[in-house]
Amino acid sequence: MGKIIAGKTSDISPGKMIKFSIDGRDILVANIDGEYFATDDSCTHSGSSLSEGKLDGCVITCGWHAAEFDCKNGKFLKFPMKLRDVTSYKVVVESENVFVEL
Ligand code: FES
């Protein structure tokens, strides 16, 4: 699909994550010390919006039942049962624009 603009770097403070709707998909973009990472926003457990959970370092904790995922690569980290990883996407920053490659 290509490179789609998600927003401006100023939209996402360090240590924060934000949901962007890009081309009908909800994508979470996180800023970890000035590096940006993107994953699907939907938790692979029951579909909660991960961006409404917590971000601690690069660990996203789902706000519903506390499943954990790595925002750098979408890998499942922790939950009482094994969950699928969330899809991760490459992020490119040009000037002050944050692009996600879908
Ligand atoms: S919906 Fe995310 S842990 Fe249940």
CSV table of N, CA, C and O in Angstrom, one decimal, residues 1-90:
chain,number,residue,atom,x,y,z
A,1,MET,N,0.8,-1.2,0.0
A,1,MET,CA,0.0,0.0,0.0
A,1,MET,C,0.9,1.2,0.0
A,1,MET,O,0.5,2.2,-0.6
A,2,GLY,N,2.0,1.2,0.7
A,2,GLY,CA,2.9,2.3,0.7
A,2,GLY,C,2.9,3.1,2.0
A,2,GLY,O,2.4,2.7,3.0
A,3,LYS,N,3.5,4.3,1.8
A,3,LYS,CA,3.8,5.1,3.0
A,3,LYS,C,2.6,6.1,3.2
A,3,LYS,O,2.3,6.9,2.3
A,4,ILE,N,2.0,6.0,4.4
A,4,ILE,CA,0.9,6.8,4.6
A,4,ILE,C,1.2,7.8,5.8
A,4,ILE,O,1.7,7.3,6.8
A,5,ILE,N,0.8,9.0,5.7
A,5,ILE,CA,1.1,10.0,6.8
A,5,ILE,C,0.2,9.7,8.0
A,5,ILE,O,-1.0,9.5,7.8
A,6,ALA,N,0.8,9.6,9.2
A,6,ALA,CA,0.0,9.4,10.4
A,6,ALA,C,-0.2,10.7,11.1
A,6,ALA,O,-1.3,10.9,11.7
A,7,GLY,N,0.8,11.5,11.1
A,7,GLY,CA,0.6,12.8,11.9
A,7,GLY,C,2.0,13.4,12.0
A,7,GLY,O,2.9,13.1,11.2
A,8,LYS,N,2.1,14.4,12.9
A,8,LYS,CA,3.3,15.1,13.1
A,8,LYS,C,4.0,14.6,14.4
A,8,LYS,O,3.4,14.0,15.3
A,9,THR,N,5.3,14.7,14.4
A,9,THR,CA,6.1,14.3,15.6
A,9,THR,C,5.6,15.0,16.8
A,9,THR,O,5.6,14.4,17.9
A,10,SER,N,5.1,16.2,16.7
A,10,SER,CA,4.7,17.0,17.8
A,10,SER,C,3.4,16.4,18.4
A,10,SER,O,2.9,16.7,19.5
A,11,ASP,N,2.7,15.5,17.6
A,11,ASP,CA,1.4,14.9,18.1
A,11,ASP,C,1.7,13.9,19.1
A,11,ASP,O,0.8,13.5,19.9
A,12,ILE,N,2.9,13.3,19.1
A,12,ILE,CA,3.2,12.2,20.0
A,12,ILE,C,4.4,12.5,20.9
A,12,ILE,O,5.6,12.4,20.4
A,13,SER,N,4.2,12.8,22.1
A,13,SER,CA,5.3,13.1,23.0
A,13,SER,C,6.1,11.8,23.4
A,13,SER,O,5.5,10.7,23.3
A,14,PRO,N,7.4,12.0,23.7
A,14,PRO,CA,8.1,10.8,24.2
A,14,PRO,C,7.4,10.1,25.3
A,14,PRO,O,6.9,10.7,26.2
A,15,GLY,N,7.4,8.7,25.2
A,15,GLY,CA,6.7,7.9,26.2
A,15,GLY,C,5.2,7.8,26.0
A,15,GLY,O,4.6,7.2,26.8
A,16,LYS,N,4.7,8.3,24.9
A,16,LYS,CA,3.3,8.3,24.7
A,16,LYS,C,3.0,7.4,23.4
A,16,LYS,O,3.8,7.2,22.6
A,17,MET,N,1.7,7.0,23.3
A,17,MET,CA,1.3,6.3,22.1
A,17,MET,C,-0.1,6.9,21.8
A,17,MET,O,-0.9,7.3,22.6
A,18,ILE,N,-0.3,6.9,20.5
A,18,ILE,CA,-1.6,7.5,20.0
A,18,ILE,C,-2.1,6.7,18.9
A,18,ILE,O,-1.4,6.0,18.1
A,19,LYS,N,-3.4,6.6,18.8
A,19,LYS,CA,-4.1,5.9,17.7
A,19,LYS,C,-4.4,6.8,16.6
A,19,LYS,O,-4.9,7.9,16.7
A,20,PHE,N,-4.0,6.3,15.4
A,20,PHE,CA,-4.3,7.1,14.2
A,20,PHE,C,-5.2,6.2,13.3
A,20,PHE,O,-4.9,5.0,13.2
A,21,SER,N,-6.2,6.7,12.7
A,21,SER,CA,-7.0,6.0,11.7
A,21,SER,C,-6.4,6.2,10.3
A,21,SER,O,-6.4,7.4,9.9
A,22,ILE,N,-5.8,5.2,9.8
A,22,ILE,CA,-5.1,5.3,8.5
A,22,ILE,C,-5.8,4.4,7.5
A,22,ILE,O,-5.7,3.2,7.7
A,23,ASP,N,-6.4,5.0,6.5
A,23,ASP,CA,-7.0,4.2,5.4
A,23,ASP,C,-7.9,3.2,6.0
A,23,ASP,O,-7.9,2.0,5.6
A,24,GLY,N,-8.7,3.5,7.0
A,24,GLY,CA,-9.7,2.6,7.6
A,24,GLY,C,-9.2,1.7,8.6
A,24,GLY,O,-9.9,0.8,9.1
A,25,ARG,N,-7.9,1.8,8.9
A,25,ARG,CA,-7.3,0.9,9.9
A,25,ARG,C,-6.9,1.7,11.1
A,25,ARG,O,-6.4,2.8,10.9
A,26,ASP,N,-7.0,1.1,12.3
A,26,ASP,CA,-6.5,1.8,13.5
A,26,ASP,C,-5.1,1.3,13.8
A,26,ASP,O,-4.9,0.2,14.0
A,27,ILE,N,-4.2,2.3,13.8
A,27,ILE,CA,-2.8,2.0,14.0
A,27,ILE,C,-2.3,2.8,15.2
A,27,ILE,O,-2.6,4.0,15.3
A,28,LEU,N,-1.6,2.1,16.0
A,28,LEU,CA,-1.0,2.7,17.2
A,28,LEU,C,0.4,3.2,16.8
A,28,LEU,O,1.2,2.4,16.3
A,29,VAL,N,0.8,4.4,17.2
A,29,VAL,CA,2.1,4.9,16.9
A,29,VAL,C,2.7,5.3,18.3
A,29,VAL,O,2.0,6.1,19.0
A,30,ALA,N,3.8,4.8,18.7
A,30,ALA,CA,4.4,5.1,20.0
A,30,ALA,C,5.8,5.8,19.8
A,30,ALA,O,6.5,5.6,18.8
A,31,ASN,N,6.1,6.7,20.7
A,31,ASN,CA,7.3,7.5,20.7
A,31,ASN,C,8.1,7.0,21.8
A,31,ASN,O,7.8,7.2,23.0
A,32,ILE,N,9.2,6.3,21.5
A,32,ILE,CA,10.1,5.8,22.6
A,32,ILE,C,11.4,6.6,22.5
A,32,ILE,O,12.2,6.3,21.6
A,33,ASP,N,11.6,7.5,23.3
A,33,ASP,CA,12.8,8.4,23.3
A,33,ASP,C,13.1,8.9,21.9
A,33,ASP,O,14.3,8.9,21.5
A,34,GLY,N,12.1,9.4,21.2
A,34,GLY,CA,12.4,10.0,19.9
A,34,GLY,C,12.4,9.0,18.8
A,34,GLY,O,12.5,9.4,17.6
A,35,GLU,N,12.3,7.7,19.1
A,35,GLU,CA,12.1,6.7,18.0
A,35,GLU,C,10.6,6.3,17.9
A,35,GLU,O,10.0,6.1,19.0
A,36,TYR,N,10.1,6.2,16.7
A,36,TYR,CA,8.7,5.9,16.5
A,36,TYR,C,8.5,4.5,16.1
A,36,TYR,O,9.2,4.0,15.2
A,37,PHE,N,7.4,3.9,16.6
A,37,PHE,CA,7.1,2.5,16.3
A,37,PHE,C,5.6,2.4,16.0
A,37,PHE,O,4.8,3.2,16.7
A,38,ALA,N,5.2,1.5,15.2
A,38,ALA,CA,3.7,1.4,14.9
A,38,ALA,C,3.3,-0.1,14.9
A,38,ALA,O,4.0,-0.9,14.4
A,39,THR,N,2.1,-0.3,15.4
A,39,THR,CA,1.5,-1.6,15.4
A,39,THR,C,0.0,-1.4,15.2
A,39,THR,O,-0.5,-0.3,15.3
A,40,ASP,N,-0.7,-2.6,14.9
A,40,ASP,CA,-2.1,-2.5,14.9
A,40,ASP,C,-2.6,-2.1,16.3
A,40,ASP,O,-1.9,-2.4,17.3
A,41,ASP,N,-3.7,-1.4,16.4
A,41,ASP,CA,-4.2,-0.9,17.7
A,41,ASP,C,-5.0,-1.9,18.4
A,41,ASP,O,-5.3,-1.8,19.6
A,42,SER,N,-5.5,-2.9,17.7
A,42,SER,CA,-6.4,-3.9,18.3
A,42,SER,C,-5.7,-5.0,19.0
A,42,SER,O,-4.9,-5.7,18.4
A,43,CYS,N,-6.0,-5.2,20.3
A,43,CYS,CA,-5.5,-6.3,21.1
A,43,CYS,C,-5.9,-7.6,20.5
A,43,CYS,O,-7.0,-7.8,20.1
A,44,THR,N,-4.9,-8.6,20.4
A,44,THR,CA,-5.3,-9.9,19.9
A,44,THR,C,-6.0,-10.8,20.8
A,44,THR,O,-6.4,-11.9,20.5
A,45,HIS,N,-6.3,-10.3,22.0
A,45,HIS,CA,-7.1,-11.1,23.0
A,45,HIS,C,-8.6,-10.8,22.6
A,45,HIS,O,-9.2,-11.7,22.1
A,46,SER,N,-9.1,-9.6,22.9
A,46,SER,CA,-10.5,-9.4,22.7
A,46,SER,C,-10.7,-8.1,21.9
A,46,SER,O,-11.9,-7.6,22.0
A,47,GLY,N,-9.7,-7.5,21.3
A,47,GLY,CA,-9.9,-6.4,20.5
A,47,GLY,C,-9.9,-5.0,21.1
A,47,GLY,O,-10.3,-4.0,20.4
A,48,SER,N,-9.5,-4.9,22.3
A,48,SER,CA,-9.5,-3.6,22.9
A,48,SER,C,-8.5,-2.7,22.2
A,48,SER,O,-7.5,-3.2,21.6
A,49,SER,N,-8.7,-1.4,22.3
A,49,SER,CA,-7.8,-0.4,21.7
A,49,SER,C,-6.5,-0.4,22.6
A,49,SER,O,-6.6,0.1,23.7
A,50,LEU,N,-5.4,-0.9,22.1
A,50,LEU,CA,-4.2,-0.9,22.9
A,50,LEU,C,-3.7,0.5,23.3
A,50,LEU,O,-3.1,0.7,24.3
A,51,SER,N,-4.0,1.5,22.4
A,51,SER,CA,-3.5,2.8,22.7
A,51,SER,C,-4.2,3.4,23.9
A,51,SER,O,-3.8,4.5,24.5
A,52,GLU,N,-5.3,2.8,24.4
A,52,GLU,CA,-6.0,3.3,25.6
A,52,GLU,C,-5.4,2.6,26.8
A,52,GLU,O,-5.8,2.8,28.0
A,53,GLY,N,-4.4,1.7,26.6
A,53,GLY,CA,-3.7,1.0,27.7
A,53,GLY,C,-2.6,1.9,28.2
A,53,GLY,O,-2.6,3.1,28.2
A,54,LYS,N,-1.5,1.2,28.7
A,54,LYS,CA,-0.4,1.8,29.3
A,54,LYS,C,0.9,1.5,28.5
A,54,LYS,O,1.0,0.5,27.9
A,55,LEU,N,1.8,2.5,28.4
A,55,LEU,CA,3.1,2.3,27.8
A,55,LEU,C,4.1,2.5,28.8
A,55,LEU,O,4.2,3.6,29.4
A,56,ASP,N,5.0,1.5,29.0
A,56,ASP,CA,6.0,1.6,30.0
A,56,ASP,C,7.3,1.1,29.3
A,56,ASP,O,7.5,-0.1,29.0
A,57,GLY,N,8.2,2.0,29.0
A,57,GLY,CA,9.3,1.7,28.1
A,57,GLY,C,8.8,1.3,26.8
A,57,GLY,O,8.0,2.1,26.2
A,58,CYS,N,9.1,0.1,26.3
A,58,CYS,CA,8.5,-0.3,25.0
A,58,CYS,C,7.4,-1.3,25.2
A,58,CYS,O,7.0,-2.0,24.3
A,59,VAL,N,6.9,-1.5,26.5
A,59,VAL,CA,5.9,-2.5,26.7
A,59,VAL,C,4.5,-1.8,26.8
A,59,VAL,O,4.3,-0.9,27.6
A,60,ILE,N,3.6,-2.3,25.9
A,60,ILE,CA,2.3,-1.9,25.9
A,60,ILE,C,1.5,-2.8,26.8
A,60,ILE,O,1.5,-4.1,26.6
A,61,THR,N,0.7,-2.3,27.7
A,61,THR,CA,-0.2,-3.2,28.5
A,61,THR,C,-1.6,-2.8,28.2
A,61,THR,O,-2.0,-1.7,28.3
A,62,CYS,N,-2.3,-3.8,27.7
A,62,CYS,CA,-3.7,-3.6,27.3
A,62,CYS,C,-4.6,-3.2,28.5
A,62,CYS,O,-4.4,-3.7,29.6
A,63,GLY,N,-5.4,-2.2,28.3
A,63,GLY,CA,-6.2,-1.7,29.4
A,63,GLY,C,-7.4,-2.6,29.8
A,63,GLY,O,-7.9,-2.4,30.9
A,64,TRP,N,-7.7,-3.6,29.1
A,64,TRP,CA,-8.8,-4.5,29.5
A,64,TRP,C,-8.4,-5.6,30.4
A,64,TRP,O,-8.9,-5.7,31.5
A,65,HIS,N,-7.5,-6.4,29.9
A,65,HIS,CA,-7.1,-7.6,30.8
A,65,HIS,C,-5.6,-7.7,30.9
A,65,HIS,O,-5.1,-8.8,31.3
A,66,ALA,N,-4.9,-6.7,30.6
A,66,ALA,CA,-3.4,-6.5,30.9
A,66,ALA,C,-2.5,-7.4,30.1
A,66,ALA,O,-1.4,-7.7,30.6
A,67,ALA,N,-2.9,-7.9,28.9
A,67,ALA,CA,-1.9,-8.5,28.0
A,67,ALA,C,-0.8,-7.5,27.7
A,67,ALA,O,-1.0,-6.3,27.6
A,68,GLU,N,0.4,-8.1,27.5
A,68,GLU,CA,1.5,-7.2,27.2
A,68,GLU,C,2.1,-7.5,25.8
A,68,GLU,O,2.3,-8.7,25.4
A,69,PHE,N,2.5,-6.4,25.1
A,69,PHE,CA,3.1,-6.6,23.8
A,69,PHE,C,4.3,-5.6,23.7
A,69,PHE,O,4.3,-4.5,24.4
A,70,ASP,N,5.2,-5.9,22.9
A,70,ASP,CA,6.4,-5.1,22.6
A,70,ASP,C,6.1,-4.1,21.5
A,70,ASP,O,5.8,-4.6,20.4
A,71,CYS,N,6.1,-2.8,21.8
A,71,CYS,CA,5.7,-1.9,20.7
A,71,CYS,C,6.7,-1.8,19.6
A,71,CYS,O,6.4,-1.3,18.5
A,72,LYS,N,7.9,-2.3,19.8
A,72,LYS,CA,9.0,-2.2,18.8
A,72,LYS,C,8.7,-3.2,17.7
A,72,LYS,O,9.1,-2.9,16.5
A,73,ASN,N,8.1,-4.3,18.0
A,73,ASN,CA,7.9,-5.3,16.9
A,73,ASN,C,6.6,-6.0,17.0
A,73,ASN,O,6.3,-7.0,16.3
A,74,GLY,N,5.7,-5.6,18.0
A,74,GLY,CA,4.4,-6.2,18.1
A,74,GLY,C,4.3,-7.6,18.7
A,74,GLY,O,3.3,-8.2,18.8
A,75,LYS,N,5.5,-8.0,19.2
A,75,LYS,CA,5.6,-9.4,19.8
A,75,LYS,C,4.7,-9.5,21.1
A,75,LYS,O,4.8,-8.6,21.9
A,76,PHE,N,4.0,-10.6,21.2
A,76,PHE,CA,3.3,-10.9,22.4
A,76,PHE,C,4.3,-11.2,23.5
A,76,PHE,O,5.3,-11.9,23.3
A,77,LEU,N,4.1,-10.6,24.7
A,77,LEU,CA,5.0,-10.8,25.8
A,77,LEU,C,4.5,-11.6,27.0
A,77,LEU,O,5.1,-12.5,27.5
A,78,LYS,N,3.2,-11.2,27.4
A,78,LYS,CA,2.8,-11.8,28.7
A,78,LYS,C,1.2,-11.8,28.8
A,78,LYS,O,0.6,-10.8,28.5
A,79,PHE,N,0.7,-12.9,29.2
A,79,PHE,CA,-0.7,-13.1,29.4
A,79,PHE,C,-0.9,-14.5,29.9
A,79,PHE,O,0.0,-15.4,29.7
A,80,PRO,N,-1.9,-14.8,30.7
A,80,PRO,CA,-2.1,-16.2,31.1
A,80,PRO,C,-2.1,-17.2,30.0
A,80,PRO,O,-1.7,-18.4,30.2
A,81,MET,N,-2.5,-16.9,28.8
A,81,MET,CA,-2.5,-17.8,27.7
A,81,MET,C,-1.7,-17.1,26.5
A,81,MET,O,-1.6,-15.9,26.5
A,82,LYS,N,-1.3,-18.0,25.6
A,82,LYS,CA,-0.5,-17.4,24.5
A,82,LYS,C,-1.4,-16.7,23.5
A,82,LYS,O,-2.5,-17.2,23.2
A,83,LEU,N,-1.0,-15.5,23.1
A,83,LEU,CA,-1.8,-14.7,22.2
A,83,LEU,C,-1.0,-14.5,20.9
A,83,LEU,O,0.2,-14.6,20.9
A,84,ARG,N,-1.7,-14.1,19.8
A,84,ARG,CA,-1.0,-13.8,18.6
A,84,ARG,C,-0.2,-12.4,18.8
A,84,ARG,O,-0.7,-11.6,19.6
A,85,ASP,N,0.9,-12.2,18.1
A,85,ASP,CA,1.5,-11.0,18.1
A,85,ASP,C,0.6,-10.0,17.4
A,85,ASP,O,-0.3,-10.3,16.6
A,86,VAL,N,0.8,-8.7,17.7
A,86,VAL,CA,0.1,-7.7,16.9
A,86,VAL,C,1.0,-7.3,15.7
A,86,VAL,O,2.2,-7.4,15.8
A,87,THR,N,0.4,-7.0,14.6
A,87,THR,CA,1.2,-6.7,13.4
A,87,THR,C,1.9,-5.4,13.6
A,87,THR,O,1.3,-4.4,14.1
A,88,SER,N,3.2,-5.3,13.2
A,88,SER,CA,3.9,-4.1,13.4
A,88,SER,C,4.2,-3.5,12.0
A,88,SER,O,4.2,-4.3,11.0
A,89,TYR,N,4.5,-2.3,11.9
A,89,TYR,CA,4.7,-1.6,10.7
A,89,TYR,C,6.0,-0.7,10.8
A,89,TYR,O,6.3,-0.2,11.9
A,90,LYS,N,6.6,-0.5,9.7
A,90,LYS,CA,7.8,0.4,9.6
A,90,LYS,C,7.3,1.8,9.7
A,90,LYS,O,6.3,2.2,9.1
